[in-house]
Structure formats: structure tokens, C-alpha cells
Coordinates of C-alpha atoms and ligand atoms in Angstrom, one line a residue:
X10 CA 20.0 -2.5 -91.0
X11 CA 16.7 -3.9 -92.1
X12 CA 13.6 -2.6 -92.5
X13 CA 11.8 -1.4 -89.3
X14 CA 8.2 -3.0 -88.3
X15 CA 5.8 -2.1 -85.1
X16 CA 3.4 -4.8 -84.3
X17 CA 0.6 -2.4 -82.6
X18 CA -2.8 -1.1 -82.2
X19 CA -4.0 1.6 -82.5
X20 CA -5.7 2.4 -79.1
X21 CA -2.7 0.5 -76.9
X22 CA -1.2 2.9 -75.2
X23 CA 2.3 1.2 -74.8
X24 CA 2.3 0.9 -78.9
X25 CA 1.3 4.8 -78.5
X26 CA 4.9 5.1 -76.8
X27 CA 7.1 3.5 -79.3
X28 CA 5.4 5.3 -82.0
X29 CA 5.4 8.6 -80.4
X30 CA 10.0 8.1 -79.8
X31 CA 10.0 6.8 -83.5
X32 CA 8.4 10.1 -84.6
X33 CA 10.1 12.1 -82.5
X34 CA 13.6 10.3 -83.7
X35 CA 12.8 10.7 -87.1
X36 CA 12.3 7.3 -87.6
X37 CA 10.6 5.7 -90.6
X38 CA 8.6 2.4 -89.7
X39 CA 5.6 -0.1 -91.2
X40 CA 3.1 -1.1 -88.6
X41 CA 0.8 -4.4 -88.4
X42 CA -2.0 -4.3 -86.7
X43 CA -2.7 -6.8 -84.2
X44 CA -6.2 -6.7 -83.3
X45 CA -6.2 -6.8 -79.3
X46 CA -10.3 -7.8 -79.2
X47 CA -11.2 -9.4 -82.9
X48 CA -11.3 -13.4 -82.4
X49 CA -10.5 -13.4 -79.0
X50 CA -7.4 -11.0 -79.5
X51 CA -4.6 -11.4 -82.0
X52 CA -2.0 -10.9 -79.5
X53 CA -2.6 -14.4 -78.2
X54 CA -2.5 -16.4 -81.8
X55 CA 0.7 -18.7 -82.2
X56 CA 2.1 -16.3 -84.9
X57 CA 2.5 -13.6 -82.8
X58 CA 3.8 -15.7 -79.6
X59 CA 6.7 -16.0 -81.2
X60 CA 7.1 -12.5 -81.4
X61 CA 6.5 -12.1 -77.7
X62 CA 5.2 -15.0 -75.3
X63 CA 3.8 -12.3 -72.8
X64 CA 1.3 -12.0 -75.8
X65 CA 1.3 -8.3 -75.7
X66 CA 2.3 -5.4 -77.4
X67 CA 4.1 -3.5 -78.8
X68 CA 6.9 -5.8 -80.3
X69 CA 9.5 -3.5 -82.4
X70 CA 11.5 -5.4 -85.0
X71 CA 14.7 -3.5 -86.4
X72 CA 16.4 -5.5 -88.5
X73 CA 17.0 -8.8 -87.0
X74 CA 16.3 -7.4 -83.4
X75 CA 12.8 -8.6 -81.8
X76 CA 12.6 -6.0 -78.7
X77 CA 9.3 -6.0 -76.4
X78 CA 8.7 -3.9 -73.5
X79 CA 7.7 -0.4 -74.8
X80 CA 10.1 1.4 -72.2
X81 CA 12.9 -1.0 -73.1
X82 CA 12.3 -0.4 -76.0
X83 CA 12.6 3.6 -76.1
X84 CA 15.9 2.9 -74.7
X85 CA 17.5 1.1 -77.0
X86 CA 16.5 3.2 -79.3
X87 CA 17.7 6.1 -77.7
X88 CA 21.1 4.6 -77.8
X89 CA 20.9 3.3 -81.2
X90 CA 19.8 6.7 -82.7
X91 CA 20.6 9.3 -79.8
X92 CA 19.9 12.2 -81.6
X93 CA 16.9 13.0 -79.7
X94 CA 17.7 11.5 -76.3
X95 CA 14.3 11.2 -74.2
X96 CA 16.0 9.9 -71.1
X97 CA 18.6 12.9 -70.5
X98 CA 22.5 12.0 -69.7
X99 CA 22.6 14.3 -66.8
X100 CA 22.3 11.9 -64.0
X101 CA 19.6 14.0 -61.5
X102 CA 17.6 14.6 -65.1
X103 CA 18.0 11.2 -66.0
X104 CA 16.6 9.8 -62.1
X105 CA 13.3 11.8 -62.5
X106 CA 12.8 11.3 -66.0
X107 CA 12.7 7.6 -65.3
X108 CA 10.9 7.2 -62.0
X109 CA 8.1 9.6 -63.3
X110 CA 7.9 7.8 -66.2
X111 CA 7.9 4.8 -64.2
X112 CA 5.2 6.1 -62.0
X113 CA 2.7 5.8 -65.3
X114 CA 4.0 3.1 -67.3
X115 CA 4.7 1.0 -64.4
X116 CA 2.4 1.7 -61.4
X117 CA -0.6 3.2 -63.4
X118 CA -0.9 1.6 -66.4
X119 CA -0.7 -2.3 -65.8
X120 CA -3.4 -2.3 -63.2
X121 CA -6.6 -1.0 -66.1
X122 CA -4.5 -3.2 -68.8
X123 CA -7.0 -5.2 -71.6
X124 CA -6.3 -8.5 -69.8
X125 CA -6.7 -7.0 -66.1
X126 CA -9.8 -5.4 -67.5
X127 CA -11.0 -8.6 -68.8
X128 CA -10.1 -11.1 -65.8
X129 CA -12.1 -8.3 -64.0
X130 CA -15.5 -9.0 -65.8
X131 CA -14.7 -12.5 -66.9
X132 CA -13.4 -14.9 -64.2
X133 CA -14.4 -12.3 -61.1
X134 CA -18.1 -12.0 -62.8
X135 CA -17.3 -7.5 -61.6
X136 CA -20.0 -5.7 -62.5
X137 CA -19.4 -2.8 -65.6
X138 CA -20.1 -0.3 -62.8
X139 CA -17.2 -1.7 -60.1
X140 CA -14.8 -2.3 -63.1
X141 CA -15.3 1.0 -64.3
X142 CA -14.6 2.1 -60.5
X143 CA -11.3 0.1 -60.7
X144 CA -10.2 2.1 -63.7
X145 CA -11.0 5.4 -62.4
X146 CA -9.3 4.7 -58.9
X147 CA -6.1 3.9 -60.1
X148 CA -6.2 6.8 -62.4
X149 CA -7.4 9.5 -59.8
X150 CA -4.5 7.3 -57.2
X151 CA -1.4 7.9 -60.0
X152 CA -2.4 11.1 -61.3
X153 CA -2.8 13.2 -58.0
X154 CA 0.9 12.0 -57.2
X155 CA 1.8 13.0 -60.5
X156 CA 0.4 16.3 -59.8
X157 CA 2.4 17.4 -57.7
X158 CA 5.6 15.5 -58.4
X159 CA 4.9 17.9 -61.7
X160 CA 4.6 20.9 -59.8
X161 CA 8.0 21.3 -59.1
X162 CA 9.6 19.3 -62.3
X163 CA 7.3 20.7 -65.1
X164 CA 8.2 23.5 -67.6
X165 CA 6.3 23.6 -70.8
X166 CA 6.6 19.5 -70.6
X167 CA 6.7 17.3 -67.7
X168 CA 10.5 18.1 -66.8
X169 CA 11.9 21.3 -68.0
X170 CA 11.4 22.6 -71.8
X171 CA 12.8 19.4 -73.2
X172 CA 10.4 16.7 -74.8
X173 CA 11.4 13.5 -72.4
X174 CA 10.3 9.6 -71.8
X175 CA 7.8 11.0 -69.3
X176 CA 5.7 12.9 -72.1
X177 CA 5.6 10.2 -74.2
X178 CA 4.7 8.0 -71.5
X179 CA 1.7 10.4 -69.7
X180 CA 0.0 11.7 -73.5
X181 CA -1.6 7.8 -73.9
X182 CA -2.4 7.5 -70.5
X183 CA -4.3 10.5 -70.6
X184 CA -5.7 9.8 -73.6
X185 CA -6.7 6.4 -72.2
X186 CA -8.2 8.4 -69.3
X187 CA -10.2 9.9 -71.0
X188 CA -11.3 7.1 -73.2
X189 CA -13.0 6.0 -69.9
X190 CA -14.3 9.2 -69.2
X191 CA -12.1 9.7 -66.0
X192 CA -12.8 13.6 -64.8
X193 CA -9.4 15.1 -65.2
X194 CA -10.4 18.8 -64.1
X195 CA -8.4 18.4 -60.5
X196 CA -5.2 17.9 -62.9
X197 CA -4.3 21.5 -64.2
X198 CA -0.7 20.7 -64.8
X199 CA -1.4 17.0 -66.3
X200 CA -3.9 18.8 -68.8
X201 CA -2.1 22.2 -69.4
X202 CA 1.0 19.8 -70.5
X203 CA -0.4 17.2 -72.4
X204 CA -2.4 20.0 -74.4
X205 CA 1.2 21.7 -75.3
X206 CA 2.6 18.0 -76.3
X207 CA -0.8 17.0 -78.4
X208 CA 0.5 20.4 -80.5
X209 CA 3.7 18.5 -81.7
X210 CA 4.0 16.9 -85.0
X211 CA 5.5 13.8 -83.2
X212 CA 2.6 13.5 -80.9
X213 CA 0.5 14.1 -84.0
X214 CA 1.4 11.6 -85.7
X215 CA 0.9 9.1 -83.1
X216 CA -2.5 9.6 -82.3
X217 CA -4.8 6.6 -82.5
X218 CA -7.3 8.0 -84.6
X219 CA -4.5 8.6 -87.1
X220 CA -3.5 5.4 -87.1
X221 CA -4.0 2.7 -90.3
X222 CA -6.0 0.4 -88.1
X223 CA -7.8 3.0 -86.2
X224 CA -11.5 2.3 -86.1
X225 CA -10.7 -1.3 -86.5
X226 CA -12.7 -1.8 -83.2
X227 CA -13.2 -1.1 -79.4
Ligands
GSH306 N1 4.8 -3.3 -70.0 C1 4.4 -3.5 -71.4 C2 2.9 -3.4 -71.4 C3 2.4 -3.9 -72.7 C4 0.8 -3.9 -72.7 O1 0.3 -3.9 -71.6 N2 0.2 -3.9 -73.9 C5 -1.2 -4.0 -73.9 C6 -1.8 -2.9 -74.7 S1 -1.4 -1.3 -74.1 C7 -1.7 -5.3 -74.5 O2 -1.1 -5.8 -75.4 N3 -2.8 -5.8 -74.0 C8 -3.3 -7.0 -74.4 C9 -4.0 -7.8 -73.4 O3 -4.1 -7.3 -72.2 O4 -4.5 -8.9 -73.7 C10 5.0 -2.5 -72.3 O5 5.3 -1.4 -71.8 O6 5.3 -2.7 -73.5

């Protein structure tokens, strides 16, 4: 096997993800920086197209593998390296693992992506003050179903005791939350949880501000 390289930045959340299983696996791993704002966004330049045409990240490369898609992603490398598994094998475990992951990464988190963001302001000529609006409804709309779907799953994480793909997928959307100052005080369990995770080395580790390109920009 090669060597191991994450094509990230520092405050994408998805990239957040990989790097947050990678930690937690005990996995060692370089990182390049592609800059999502500087020149118009790297993520769009030829070079890294043919990394990923969708022109976004995070792309992992293991060896001669070119994997995008950051929950894909966590899942092949949960069965490459399942020493750590973050989806569970039991298969109730594994169902709500998976569709509450699913209910960030794939019905919260698209909808305040950069480029949404962007088209927003750019082509639709949205005010600062509606975009910001957008952000913060989608939040409030996926976090208050969280809510309670944690109510009856959560232990000291999102499901159980056990670190899972849910954690790692709810930690950078809360951090991202509050990156846009979204009030998350009518979310006890969603901050009570992600305070417990922010404790782990893993999660430490991760952090964008920790990152080698952090600071880089907006
Ligand atoms: N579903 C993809 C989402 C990837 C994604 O949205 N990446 C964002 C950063 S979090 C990005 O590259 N945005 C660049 C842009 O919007 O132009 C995944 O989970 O990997």
C-alpha cells in the first residue's frame, strides 16, 4: 500500500469527517490543502478535476485508490481497516447509525454547501440577511429532528457509548453551525454530546483550527 493523502480544507466539514475516521483508525495521512475561496476556489482548477469532477472535497487517495464522497469514504475504510468499525455490524445498530448519519450529511448539509451558499448571493442577487436566514433554517429544520431522534438513541454519543459514523458526521456540522452563529441552546442533547466528543483525542486532532492550512482564509 502507498502512502495515504487527503485533499482537504480545513473548515469543510465533509474533509472534517474523513479526518476525524482516520484519527480515530489510527491512521497516518499527509493532507493538501485545497483552498475552497482563494482564486475563485481550487476545487475547480483542472488539476484537481481529475481528482474528482464534482469539484469538491474531500478526495482520499490510498495507494492507487482515488475515493470521493466523505461517507463512502468512511466505509471503505471501515472495511479496509475495521478495527474501529464506525458503522456497527449489528444490523438494527447499523440501520440508525446510517440514516442519522444520513439525516446530517445528506439532508442538512448539502443545502448551506460553499457553492449553494454562493449561487445564493451570486446568480439569485439574496441578500446577506436572507442567505444567512437560509442557513439557519435548515439548521434549526435538521437539528430539532435530530433532537429527538437522539433522545431515545443517545448514550454518552449519538447511539449508545460507542463512538459511530453519526458523531463524526454531527461534530462539523455543529461546528459549522456555529461558525454561522446558529443559536444552538434548544439542542441540549446535540450540545451535551458533541462537548463529550470535542474531549476525544480523535476529534482533537481534527479540529480546523488545528489544521496545517487553518487560517488560510474564510
Ligand atoms: N457529499 C460530499 C459533499 C462534499 C462537499 O460538499 N464538500 C464541500 C466542502 S464541505 C466543498 O468542497 N465545497 C466546495 C464548493 O461548494 O464549491 C461528501 O460528503 O464528500
Amino acid at each position: 500500500m502507498g502512502e495515504r493523502v487527503l485533499y482537504g480544507y480545513w473548515r469543510s466539514s465533509a474533509a472534517y469527517r474523513v479526518r476525524i475516521a482516520l484519527n480515530l483508525k489510527g491512521l497516518s495521512y499527509q493532507q493538501r490543502s485545497i483552498h475552497l475561496i482563494k482564486n475563485g476556489g481550487e476545487q475547480h482548477s483542472a488539476e484537481f478535476q481529475q481528482l474528482n469532477p464534482n469539484q469538491l472535497v474531500p478526495v482520499l487517495v490510498d495507494g492507487d485508490w482515488v475515493l470521493n464522497q466523505s461517507l463512502a469514504i468512511i466505509d471503505y475504510l471501515d472495511e479496509t481497516y475495521p478495527d474501529q468499525l464506525l458503522t456497527p455490524q449489528d444490523p438494527q445498530r447499523r440501520y440508525l447509525v446510517k440514516a442519522l448519519a444520513q439525516d446530517i450529511a445528506i439532508d442538512v448539509h448539502p443545502l448551506n454547501n460553499l457553492r449553494v451558499l454562493q449561487y445564493l448571493s451570486g446568480q439569485l442577487n439574496v441578500s446577506d440577511e436572507d442567505k444567512n436566514q437560509w442557513y439557519h433554517h435548515w439548521i434549526h429544520q435538521g437539528f430539532s429532528a435530530l433532537e429527538t431522534r437522539l433522545a431515545a438513541s443517545s448514550g454518552q454519543y449519538c447511539v449508545g457509548d460507542e463512538v459511530t459514523l453519526v458523531d463524526v458526521c454531527l461534530v462539523p456540522q455543529v461546528y459549522n453551525a456555529n461558525r454561522f452563529n446558529v443559536d444552538l441552546s434548544g439542542y441540549p442533547i446535540i450540545e451535551r454530546v458533541t462537548m463529550s466528543l470535542n474531549d476525544l483525542d480523535a476529534f482533537k486532532r481534527a479540529a480546523p483550527e488545528v489544521q496545517p492550512d487553518a487560517n488560510a482564509g474564510s
